[in-house]
Amino acid sequence: MASAQRAGRSRYRLALLVLTAVTLLSLDFRGFGPLDSAQSAVRDVLNPVTSLFDTVLSPVGDGWNAVFDYGDLEARNEELRRQIDEMRGDAIGAEAALAALERLQNAVEIDFKGDIATVAATVLRGEVGNFDADVVTLGKGSDSGFEVDMAVVTGAGFVGRLSRVDRSTSTVELISASSLVIGVRLVSTDEVGLGHGVAGQPRQFVINQGPSWPEGGNPELLPEIGSAVVTDTGSRYPAEIPIGIVTDVSTPDGLAMVVIVELSNDVGDLGFVSVMLDAASDEVPLRPVTPSTVVSLEIDPKLLDPDSGAGATP
Amino acid sequence: MTRLRLTLVFLIAISLQLTVFIDIRVLGVAPELLALVAVLAGYFAGPRSGPSIAFAAGLLWDVYLPTHLGVSALIFAVVAYSIGSVEAGLFHDSRLQLAVVAALSTALMVIAYALSNEILGERGLIDMDMLKIAAVSGLFNAVLSVPASPLMRWALGPGPTRPAAAVNRPLSRG
């Protein structure tokens, strides 16, 4: 009898917990402000504790990396050596590589920061869980003027957007996240489209849609391989921030063009970044729809001349 | 006093997760320390208070995850209740058994987390990587359950607990 009562009480408690969780979920879905503030406050309160742990235990992590990442380092060195050998041995290959390098430099030397103030920040840590590979945490937050949705960049270009800002830390959603859609412009053709990252491919970016995105494989509208891709003026972020270099263009099934871009930043290996202190536009990254192709309407003048008798039935 | 000790355990778990286990990963997978706290809470505290402790651990983890608040809390509480509700006769005084429970429960929580978030609109969580994460984090937690269980027993302190856990405890309660 007593154990049945205990079981009943346990089930009742569990039901209350489930109800609480569902309530929190629904409030979170609606973007309930106080809930965000409460989470931010918890992270701010715990930040000194985690910082202390980080300071004390960082040699443990460093030691682990030294032991287990040594193989990776050797592999990387080996790959670099192989590339150098290839470039030395093949004059044509070297020339092509030089041209590619020049194009990359042209892309990254665009003065995208303009008059917008930037604040440098250290990347504190990468993914905290096992399912959030496209997120990093910065060591500065609202105290430094950061706001949600501000653009995060390096000298090489766009890194991501601030998705969460606490008092002394902030979280960046990286450009490699497939959920982060960015309005971009293809420099070689001036076409504007929407692009996003590819899951499991941290250096790849795909542009495959937009309000006037070319269809049908018109070769005049295909961007040059190696040409630059930058943020568009209609994007939520400041314009002309380099995204990367076009590496492949295709029109599968003869439909919308798919542009594959190699990102200019290696977002898996960030140490320092800059946050552009320019509040992001709330507008959707879309421009008014304008036709991207011009169809010439060559009409026989005889059809317009009523006296010509053209079109008249005999 | 129990609450204070549990708070300390939570702080240690979240701090280790956010610092040491950013670097220490096997096949790119970190252990799920807050899930381990939830499993141990269900195992040692039983169905009465285990789910509440697990819920708090999940809520703390949700604060740091980019997904929706409440998902981990819900899953942790349900799994802790299930562990706590298993017939006492099935549990024996064995570290191996605790490790197996930790491994299976963690894997279950990871899969439930991915499925729940997919249902809630997150994309790209269900693939072969999910199975790898479930398996590796389960094994990780199984190993970590050995040093973590005395800490959790200390945090729970003297008080009513599940019969099987009492057998498992060196500091048996009356």
Short mmCIF file of C-alpha atoms in Angstrom, two decimals:
data_model
loop_
_atom_site.label_atom_id
_atom_site.label_comp_id
_atom_site.label_asym_id
_atom_site.label_seq_id
_atom_site.Cartn_x
_atom_site.Cartn_y
_atom_site.Cartn_z
CA MET A 1 0.00 0.00 0.00
CA ALA A 2 2.78 2.41 1.00
CA SER A 3 4.85 1.54 -2.04
CA ALA A 4 1.86 2.13 -4.32
CA GLN A 5 1.42 5.56 -2.74
CA ARG A 6 5.14 6.31 -3.27
CA ALA A 7 4.89 5.23 -6.92
CA GLY A 8 1.86 7.48 -7.37
CA ARG A 9 3.70 10.44 -5.87
CA SER A 10 6.72 9.77 -8.12
CA ARG A 11 4.53 9.70 -11.22
CA TYR A 12 2.82 12.89 -10.10
CA ARG A 13 6.22 14.60 -9.69
CA LEU A 14 7.35 13.39 -13.10
CA ALA A 15 4.15 14.72 -14.68
CA LEU A 16 4.86 18.11 -13.10
CA LEU A 17 8.42 18.09 -14.46
CA VAL A 18 7.20 17.18 -17.95
CA LEU A 19 4.64 19.97 -17.78
CA THR A 20 7.32 22.44 -16.69
CA ALA A 21 9.62 21.38 -19.54
CA VAL A 22 6.83 21.73 -22.11
CA THR A 23 5.98 25.18 -20.74
CA LEU A 24 9.64 26.26 -20.99
CA LEU A 25 9.82 24.88 -24.53
CA SER A 26 6.76 26.78 -25.68
CA LEU A 27 7.97 30.01 -24.05
CA ASP A 28 11.38 29.55 -25.69
CA PHE A 29 9.72 29.01 -29.07
CA ARG A 30 7.86 32.28 -28.70
CA GLY A 31 11.10 34.11 -27.87
CA PHE A 32 9.92 35.03 -24.37
CA GLY A 33 12.37 37.79 -23.38
CA PRO A 34 12.63 37.16 -19.62
CA LEU A 35 13.57 33.54 -20.31
CA ASP A 36 16.48 34.64 -22.52
CA SER A 37 17.55 37.12 -19.85
CA ALA A 38 17.43 34.42 -17.18
CA GLN A 39 19.60 32.08 -19.28
CA SER A 40 22.01 34.90 -19.98
CA ALA A 41 22.19 35.70 -16.25
CA VAL A 42 22.98 32.06 -15.41
CA ARG A 43 25.81 32.00 -17.96
CA ASP A 44 27.15 35.32 -16.64
CA VAL A 45 27.08 34.08 -13.04
CA LEU A 46 28.83 30.83 -13.94
CA ASN A 47 31.37 32.45 -16.26
CA PRO A 48 33.96 33.14 -13.50
CA VAL A 49 33.71 29.51 -12.36
CA THR A 50 34.23 28.09 -15.84
CA SER A 51 37.05 30.58 -16.46
CA LEU A 52 38.75 29.40 -13.28
CA PHE A 53 38.40 25.76 -14.36
CA ASP A 54 39.71 26.70 -17.78
CA THR A 55 42.81 28.33 -16.31
CA VAL A 56 43.54 25.49 -13.92
CA LEU A 57 42.78 22.61 -16.28
CA SER A 58 44.00 23.99 -19.62
CA PRO A 59 47.28 22.00 -19.36
CA VAL A 60 45.19 18.81 -19.34
CA GLY A 61 43.54 19.68 -22.63
CA ASP A 62 46.81 20.92 -24.10
CA GLY A 63 48.49 17.67 -23.08
CA TRP A 64 45.73 15.63 -24.70
CA ASN A 65 46.03 17.64 -27.91
CA ALA A 66 49.81 17.30 -27.89
CA VAL A 67 49.55 13.52 -27.61
CA PHE A 68 46.59 12.76 -29.85
CA ASP A 69 46.76 15.55 -32.45
CA TYR A 70 50.43 15.00 -33.19
CA GLY A 71 49.47 12.59 -35.97
CA ASP A 72 47.20 15.23 -37.53
CA LEU A 73 50.01 17.78 -37.45
CA GLU A 74 52.34 15.35 -39.19
CA ALA A 75 49.69 14.60 -41.80
CA ARG A 76 49.19 18.31 -42.42
CA ASN A 77 52.92 18.88 -42.81
CA GLU A 78 53.11 15.95 -45.18
CA GLU A 79 50.26 17.35 -47.26
CA LEU A 80 51.93 20.76 -47.43
CA ARG A 81 55.20 19.18 -48.51
CA ARG A 82 53.41 17.25 -51.20
CA GLN A 83 51.76 20.45 -52.47
CA ILE A 84 55.11 22.29 -52.58
CA ASP A 85 56.70 19.43 -54.51
CA GLU A 86 53.85 19.42 -56.99
CA MET A 87 54.14 23.16 -57.52
CA ARG A 88 57.90 22.95 -58.00
CA GLY A 89 57.67 20.14 -60.50
CA ASP A 90 54.84 21.45 -62.58
CA ALA A 91 55.39 24.94 -63.97
CA ILE A 92 51.88 25.16 -65.36
CA GLY A 93 50.38 24.06 -62.09
CA ALA A 94 52.43 26.65 -60.28
CA GLU A 95 51.27 29.36 -62.62
CA ALA A 96 47.66 28.38 -62.09
CA ALA A 97 48.18 28.33 -58.36
CA LEU A 98 49.71 31.79 -58.55
CA ALA A 99 46.74 33.08 -60.48
CA ALA A 100 44.38 31.55 -57.93
CA LEU A 101 46.35 33.13 -55.13
CA GLU A 102 46.14 36.50 -56.87
CA ARG A 103 42.38 36.17 -57.19
CA LEU A 104 42.09 35.24 -53.52
CA GLN A 105 44.17 38.28 -52.56
CA ASN A 106 42.00 40.51 -54.71
CA ALA A 107 38.98 39.16 -52.91
CA VAL A 108 40.31 39.62 -49.41
CA GLU A 109 41.75 43.06 -49.98
CA ILE A 110 38.33 44.57 -50.49
CA ASP A 111 37.91 47.22 -47.80
CA PHE A 112 34.72 45.77 -46.43
CA LYS A 113 34.96 47.28 -42.97
CA GLY A 114 34.62 50.88 -44.23
CA ASP A 115 33.61 53.22 -41.43
CA ILE A 116 32.09 50.50 -39.31
CA ALA A 117 33.83 50.16 -35.94
CA THR A 118 35.10 46.69 -35.07
CA VAL A 119 36.06 45.08 -31.79
CA ALA A 120 38.54 42.20 -31.68
CA ALA A 121 37.64 39.18 -29.55
CA THR A 122 39.30 35.92 -28.60
CA VAL A 123 37.64 32.63 -29.44
CA LEU A 124 37.23 31.00 -26.01
CA ARG A 125 36.02 27.61 -27.14
CA GLY A 126 34.52 25.69 -30.01
CA GLU A 127 31.53 23.38 -29.80
CA VAL A 128 30.39 22.68 -26.24
CA GLY A 129 28.11 19.75 -26.98
CA ASN A 130 28.22 17.01 -29.55
CA PHE A 131 25.66 18.45 -31.96
CA ASP A 132 26.76 22.08 -32.32
CA ALA A 133 29.85 21.97 -34.52
CA ASP A 134 29.07 25.31 -36.15
CA VAL A 135 29.22 27.40 -33.00
CA VAL A 136 32.08 29.16 -31.19
CA THR A 137 32.12 31.22 -28.01
CA LEU A 138 33.86 34.62 -27.85
CA GLY A 139 35.44 36.15 -24.77
CA LYS A 140 33.52 39.46 -25.08
CA GLY A 141 29.86 40.34 -24.93
CA SER A 142 27.39 43.18 -24.47
CA ASP A 143 29.91 45.04 -22.27
CA SER A 144 31.90 45.56 -25.48
CA GLY A 145 28.88 46.77 -27.43
CA PHE A 146 27.99 43.45 -29.01
CA GLU A 147 24.42 42.78 -30.08
CA VAL A 148 22.68 39.75 -31.52
CA ASP A 149 23.01 39.41 -35.32
CA MET A 150 26.16 41.53 -35.65
CA ALA A 151 28.59 40.27 -38.31
CA VAL A 152 31.76 38.51 -37.18
CA VAL A 153 34.75 38.71 -39.53
CA THR A 154 38.48 38.15 -39.86
CA GLY A 155 40.86 39.77 -42.34
CA ALA A 156 39.89 36.99 -44.75
CA GLY A 157 36.18 37.69 -44.62
CA PHE A 158 32.86 36.64 -43.09
CA VAL A 159 32.95 34.22 -40.15
CA GLY A 160 29.36 34.25 -38.91
CA ARG A 161 26.82 36.15 -36.87
CA LEU A 162 26.37 36.72 -33.14
CA SER A 163 23.54 34.41 -32.18
CA ARG A 164 23.64 34.93 -28.42
CA VAL A 165 25.16 37.77 -26.43
CA ASP A 166 25.80 37.69 -22.69
CA ARG A 167 27.51 40.34 -20.59
CA SER A 168 31.05 39.02 -20.98
CA THR A 169 30.77 36.26 -23.57
CA SER A 170 28.92 35.73 -26.82
CA THR A 171 28.13 32.90 -29.18
CA VAL A 172 28.79 32.95 -32.92
CA GLU A 173 26.77 30.91 -35.41
CA LEU A 174 29.40 30.13 -38.03
CA ILE A 175 28.99 30.56 -41.77
CA SER A 176 29.48 26.79 -42.11
CA ALA A 177 26.08 26.19 -40.44
CA SER A 178 23.50 25.03 -42.95
CA SER A 179 20.84 27.00 -41.07
CA LEU A 180 22.55 30.38 -41.57
CA VAL A 181 21.30 31.82 -44.87
CA ILE A 182 23.23 34.81 -46.23
CA GLY A 183 22.46 37.19 -49.08
CA VAL A 184 25.50 37.20 -51.36
CA ARG A 185 26.67 38.73 -54.64
CA LEU A 186 28.76 37.01 -57.29
CA VAL A 187 31.38 39.60 -58.17
CA SER A 188 31.99 38.37 -61.74
CA THR A 189 28.33 38.51 -62.82
CA ASP A 190 26.70 40.76 -60.22
CA GLU A 191 24.04 38.11 -59.63
CA VAL A 192 22.51 38.12 -56.16
CA GLY A 193 21.51 34.93 -54.38
CA LEU A 194 21.06 33.22 -51.06
CA GLY A 195 23.69 30.82 -49.81
CA HIS A 196 24.30 28.56 -46.84
CA GLY A 197 26.86 26.13 -45.43
CA VAL A 198 26.89 22.40 -45.99
CA ALA A 199 26.62 19.98 -43.06
CA GLY A 200 29.88 18.11 -42.58
CA GLN A 201 31.78 20.37 -45.04
CA PRO A 202 33.17 23.23 -42.94
CA ARG A 203 34.82 25.01 -45.89
CA GLN A 204 32.00 24.71 -48.39
CA PHE A 205 29.20 27.16 -49.12
CA VAL A 206 26.37 26.67 -51.61
CA ILE A 207 24.41 29.37 -53.42
CA ASN A 208 21.33 27.94 -55.10
CA GLN A 209 18.42 30.32 -54.74
CA GLY A 210 17.37 33.91 -54.76
CA PRO A 211 14.61 36.20 -56.00
CA SER A 212 16.15 36.49 -59.48
CA TRP A 213 18.50 33.54 -59.40
CA PRO A 214 19.42 32.41 -62.96
CA GLU A 215 17.84 29.27 -64.35
CA GLY A 216 18.31 27.29 -67.51
CA GLY A 217 22.10 27.24 -67.76
CA ASN A 218 22.65 30.45 -69.75
CA PRO A 219 26.48 30.45 -70.03
CA GLU A 220 26.61 34.27 -69.85
CA LEU A 221 25.21 34.15 -66.33
CA LEU A 222 27.62 31.55 -65.00
CA PRO A 223 30.25 33.04 -62.71
CA GLU A 224 33.93 32.50 -63.42
CA ILE A 225 35.63 29.75 -61.47
CA GLY A 226 37.92 31.50 -59.01
CA SER A 227 35.87 34.69 -58.89
CA ALA A 228 34.97 36.23 -55.55
CA VAL A 229 31.68 36.07 -53.63
CA VAL A 230 30.81 38.84 -51.17
CA THR A 231 27.88 39.82 -48.97
CA ASP A 232 25.23 41.75 -50.85
CA THR A 233 23.91 45.23 -50.01
CA GLY A 234 20.48 43.66 -49.47
CA SER A 235 21.92 41.21 -46.96
CA ARG A 236 21.34 41.51 -43.21
CA TYR A 237 25.06 42.16 -42.83
CA PRO A 238 27.34 44.94 -44.08
CA ALA A 239 27.96 44.72 -47.84
CA GLU A 240 31.14 43.57 -49.60
CA ILE A 241 32.41 41.24 -46.90
CA PRO A 242 34.30 38.44 -48.69
CA ILE A 243 32.67 35.04 -48.43
CA GLY A 244 35.00 32.97 -50.61
CA ILE A 245 35.94 31.88 -54.09
CA VAL A 246 33.75 30.10 -56.65
CA THR A 247 35.07 26.57 -57.19
CA ASP A 248 32.26 24.94 -59.14
CA VAL A 249 29.13 25.92 -61.05
CA SER A 250 26.46 23.56 -62.26
CA THR A 251 22.85 23.56 -63.40
CA PRO A 252 21.50 20.19 -62.34
CA ASP A 253 18.51 19.14 -64.46
CA GLY A 254 18.87 22.41 -66.37
CA LEU A 255 17.15 24.22 -63.53
CA ALA A 256 18.50 26.73 -61.01
CA MET A 257 22.23 27.36 -61.04
CA VAL A 258 24.18 25.87 -58.12
CA VAL A 259 27.38 27.68 -57.20
CA ILE A 260 29.86 25.99 -54.89
CA VAL A 261 32.10 28.36 -52.98
CA GLU A 262 35.23 27.62 -50.99
CA LEU A 263 35.04 29.77 -47.88
CA SER A 264 37.87 32.25 -47.43
CA ASN A 265 37.95 31.51 -43.69
CA ASP A 266 38.81 28.19 -42.10
CA VAL A 267 36.15 28.43 -39.39
CA GLY A 268 37.41 25.28 -37.74
CA ASP A 269 40.62 27.00 -36.75
CA LEU A 270 39.82 30.46 -35.41
CA GLY A 271 41.86 32.22 -32.74
CA PHE A 272 40.80 35.85 -32.97
CA VAL A 273 37.92 37.51 -34.78
CA SER A 274 36.47 41.01 -35.16
CA VAL A 275 32.88 41.91 -34.50
CA MET A 276 31.46 44.67 -36.71
CA LEU A 277 29.52 47.01 -34.42
CA ASP A 278 26.81 47.64 -36.95
CA ALA A 279 23.30 46.59 -35.99
CA ALA A 280 22.05 44.05 -38.50
CA SER A 281 19.12 44.94 -40.67
CA ASP A 282 15.90 43.20 -39.67
CA GLU A 283 14.89 42.91 -43.28
CA VAL A 284 14.93 39.57 -45.00
CA PRO A 285 17.99 39.33 -47.25
CA LEU A 286 15.99 39.75 -50.41
CA ARG A 287 15.84 42.39 -53.07
CA PRO A 288 12.81 43.32 -55.13
CA VAL A 289 12.36 40.72 -57.81
CA THR A 290 13.87 41.87 -61.10
CA PRO A 291 14.41 39.69 -64.12
CA SER A 292 18.00 38.54 -64.38
CA THR A 293 17.74 37.75 -68.07
CA VAL A 294 16.68 40.11 -70.84
CA VAL A 295 14.48 38.58 -73.49
CA SER A 296 14.60 40.62 -76.70
CA LEU A 297 11.17 41.15 -78.18
CA GLU A 298 11.89 41.35 -81.90
CA ILE A 299 8.51 41.90 -83.45
CA ASP A 300 8.04 42.01 -87.18
CA PRO A 301 7.19 45.73 -87.97
CA LYS A 302 4.69 44.53 -90.51
CA LEU A 303 2.61 43.12 -87.69
CA LEU A 304 2.35 46.60 -86.15
CA ASP A 305 1.45 48.32 -89.45
CA PRO A 306 -2.28 47.95 -90.09
CA ASP A 307 -1.86 49.02 -93.75
CA SER A 308 0.68 46.36 -94.57
CA GLY A 309 -1.93 43.67 -94.68
CA ALA A 310 0.28 41.34 -92.75
CA GLY A 311 -1.62 38.86 -90.75
CA ALA A 312 -4.74 39.36 -92.82
CA THR A 313 -6.44 36.22 -93.84
CA PRO A 314 -6.49 35.70 -97.57
CA MET B 1 23.06 20.60 2.71
CA THR B 2 22.22 18.03 0.00
CA ARG B 3 21.18 20.85 -2.33
CA LEU B 4 24.49 22.61 -1.74
CA ARG B 5 26.43 19.43 -2.51
CA LEU B 6 24.34 18.78 -5.60
CA THR B 7 24.96 22.35 -6.77
CA LEU B 8 28.67 21.72 -6.40
CA VAL B 9 28.39 18.53 -8.47
CA PHE B 10 26.48 20.44 -11.15
CA LEU B 11 29.15 23.17 -11.19
CA ILE B 12 31.95 20.64 -11.52
CA ALA B 13 30.14 18.79 -14.30
CA ILE B 14 29.29 21.87 -16.38
CA SER B 15 32.74 23.39 -15.87
CA LEU B 16 34.52 20.21 -16.95
CA GLN B 17 32.20 19.89 -19.92
CA LEU B 18 32.91 23.49 -21.01
CA THR B 19 36.66 23.37 -20.49
CA VAL B 20 38.53 20.06 -20.41
CA PHE B 21 36.09 18.18 -22.63
CA ILE B 22 36.22 20.81 -25.34
CA ASP B 23 39.67 19.37 -26.07
CA ILE B 24 39.42 15.82 -24.76
CA ARG B 25 37.32 14.04 -27.34
CA VAL B 26 37.38 10.59 -28.82
CA LEU B 27 36.56 10.49 -32.55
CA GLY B 28 35.43 14.09 -32.11
CA VAL B 29 32.90 13.15 -29.43
CA ALA B 30 32.88 14.46 -25.86
CA PRO B 31 31.26 12.74 -22.88
CA GLU B 32 27.84 13.98 -21.78
CA LEU B 33 28.59 14.83 -18.16
CA LEU B 34 25.23 16.35 -17.33
CA ALA B 35 23.54 13.25 -18.76
CA LEU B 36 25.79 11.17 -16.50
CA VAL B 37 24.67 13.21 -13.50
CA ALA B 38 21.07 12.51 -14.52
CA VAL B 39 21.70 8.77 -14.87
CA LEU B 40 23.41 8.58 -11.50
CA ALA B 41 20.60 10.60 -9.92
CA GLY B 42 18.06 8.09 -11.21
CA TYR B 43 20.22 5.15 -10.16
CA PHE B 44 21.05 6.31 -6.64
CA ALA B 45 18.13 8.56 -5.71
CA GLY B 46 15.35 6.48 -7.22
CA PRO B 47 12.14 7.60 -8.94
CA ARG B 48 11.13 10.07 -6.25
CA SER B 49 13.92 12.65 -6.24
CA GLY B 50 16.06 11.32 -9.13
CA PRO B 51 13.96 12.91 -11.90
CA SER B 52 14.02 16.33 -10.20
CA ILE B 53 17.81 16.27 -9.95
CA ALA B 54 18.05 15.07 -13.56
CA PHE B 55 15.66 17.81 -14.66
CA ALA B 56 17.85 20.47 -13.02
CA ALA B 57 20.96 19.00 -14.67
CA GLY B 58 19.24 19.00 -18.06
CA LEU B 59 18.05 22.57 -17.61
CA LEU B 60 21.59 23.70 -16.81
CA TRP B 61 22.88 21.95 -19.93
CA ASP B 62 20.11 23.51 -22.04
CA VAL B 63 21.27 26.97 -20.99
CA TYR B 64 24.54 26.35 -22.82
CA LEU B 65 23.25 24.43 -25.83
CA PRO B 66 22.10 26.32 -28.93
CA THR B 67 18.88 24.30 -29.08
CA HIS B 68 15.59 25.00 -27.29
CA LEU B 69 15.41 25.32 -23.51
CA GLY B 70 13.74 22.34 -21.87
CA VAL B 71 14.59 19.55 -24.32
CA SER B 72 17.45 18.03 -22.32
CA ALA B 73 15.60 18.68 -19.05
CA LEU B 74 12.59 16.72 -20.27
CA ILE B 75 14.64 13.79 -21.60
CA PHE B 76 16.90 13.59 -18.55
CA ALA B 77 13.94 13.58 -16.15
CA VAL B 78 12.10 10.81 -18.03
CA VAL B 79 15.21 8.62 -18.34
CA ALA B 80 16.12 9.15 -14.67
CA TYR B 81 12.58 8.17 -13.69
CA SER B 82 12.81 5.03 -15.84
CA ILE B 83 16.13 4.03 -14.28
CA GLY B 84 14.81 4.75 -10.81
CA SER B 85 11.64 2.76 -11.42
CA VAL B 86 13.36 -0.44 -12.51
CA GLU B 87 12.65 -3.18 -10.03
CA ALA B 88 15.15 -3.12 -7.20
CA GLY B 89 15.80 -6.82 -7.63
CA LEU B 90 17.39 -6.21 -11.02
CA PHE B 91 20.16 -4.10 -9.55
CA HIS B 92 23.19 -5.62 -7.91
CA ASP B 93 26.20 -4.19 -6.18
CA SER B 94 28.33 -3.99 -9.29
CA ARG B 95 30.35 -1.26 -10.96
CA LEU B 96 30.00 -3.10 -14.23
CA GLN B 97 26.23 -2.94 -13.99
CA LEU B 98 26.33 0.80 -13.28
CA ALA B 99 28.67 1.30 -16.26
CA VAL B 100 26.28 -0.60 -18.54
CA VAL B 101 23.31 1.43 -17.27
CA ALA B 102 25.29 4.66 -17.82
CA ALA B 103 26.30 3.65 -21.35
CA LEU B 104 22.84 2.58 -22.50
CA SER B 105 21.02 5.48 -20.85
CA THR B 106 23.44 8.06 -22.26
CA ALA B 107 23.09 6.62 -25.75
CA LEU B 108 19.32 6.68 -25.37
CA MET B 109 19.38 10.30 -24.19
CA VAL B 110 21.60 11.38 -27.09
CA ILE B 111 19.29 9.76 -29.64
CA ALA B 112 16.20 11.17 -27.93
CA TYR B 113 17.81 14.63 -27.92
CA ALA B 114 18.54 14.47 -31.65
CA LEU B 115 15.06 13.16 -32.49
CA SER B 116 13.32 15.74 -30.31
CA ASN B 117 15.24 18.62 -31.84
CA GLU B 118 14.53 17.38 -35.35
CA ILE B 119 10.84 17.30 -34.49
CA LEU B 120 11.18 20.85 -33.17
CA GLY B 121 12.64 22.08 -36.45
CA GLU B 122 16.42 21.74 -36.06
CA ARG B 123 18.03 20.11 -39.08
CA GLY B 124 20.99 17.82 -39.65
CA LEU B 125 20.95 16.03 -36.28
CA ILE B 126 19.81 12.62 -37.46
CA ASP B 127 22.47 10.86 -39.48
CA MET B 128 25.26 8.33 -39.01
CA ASP B 129 27.08 10.85 -36.83
CA MET B 130 24.25 10.66 -34.32
CA LEU B 131 24.86 6.94 -33.85
CA LYS B 132 28.58 7.55 -33.48
CA ILE B 133 27.93 10.26 -30.88
CA ALA B 134 25.50 7.99 -29.01
CA ALA B 135 27.96 5.08 -28.95
CA VAL B 136 31.11 7.04 -28.06
CA SER B 137 29.51 9.31 -25.45
CA GLY B 138 27.84 6.22 -23.95
CA LEU B 139 31.18 4.46 -23.60
CA PHE B 140 32.78 7.66 -22.30
CA ASN B 141 30.10 7.99 -19.63
CA ALA B 142 30.42 4.30 -18.73
CA VAL B 143 34.10 4.86 -17.93
CA LEU B 144 33.43 8.13 -16.11
CA SER B 145 30.67 6.56 -14.02
CA VAL B 146 33.39 4.87 -11.95
CA PRO B 147 34.89 8.09 -10.52
CA ALA B 148 31.57 9.98 -10.69
CA SER B 149 29.44 7.58 -8.67
CA PRO B 150 31.18 8.16 -5.29
CA LEU B 151 30.86 11.92 -5.88
CA MET B 152 27.16 11.58 -6.63
CA ARG B 153 26.60 9.35 -3.59
CA TRP B 154 28.35 11.96 -1.47
CA ALA B 155 26.22 14.73 -2.98
CA LEU B 156 22.98 12.86 -2.31
CA GLY B 157 24.00 12.42 1.31
CA PRO B 158 22.09 10.41 3.89
CA GLY B 159 18.39 10.11 3.23
CA PRO B 160 15.76 7.86 1.68
CA THR B 161 16.98 6.19 -1.48
CA ARG B 162 16.21 3.22 -3.69
CA PRO B 163 16.93 -0.15 -2.06
CA ALA B 164 19.35 -1.32 -4.75
CA ALA B 165 21.39 1.86 -4.50
CA ALA B 166 21.55 1.41 -0.76
CA VAL B 167 23.15 -1.96 -1.33
CA ASN B 168 25.58 -0.29 -3.68
CA ARG B 169 26.52 2.38 -1.20
CA PRO B 170 29.47 2.07 1.13
CA LEU B 171 27.83 4.65 3.42
CA SER B 172 24.62 2.72 3.87
CA ARG B 173 21.65 4.57 5.22
CA GLY B 174 19.35 3.18 7.76
#
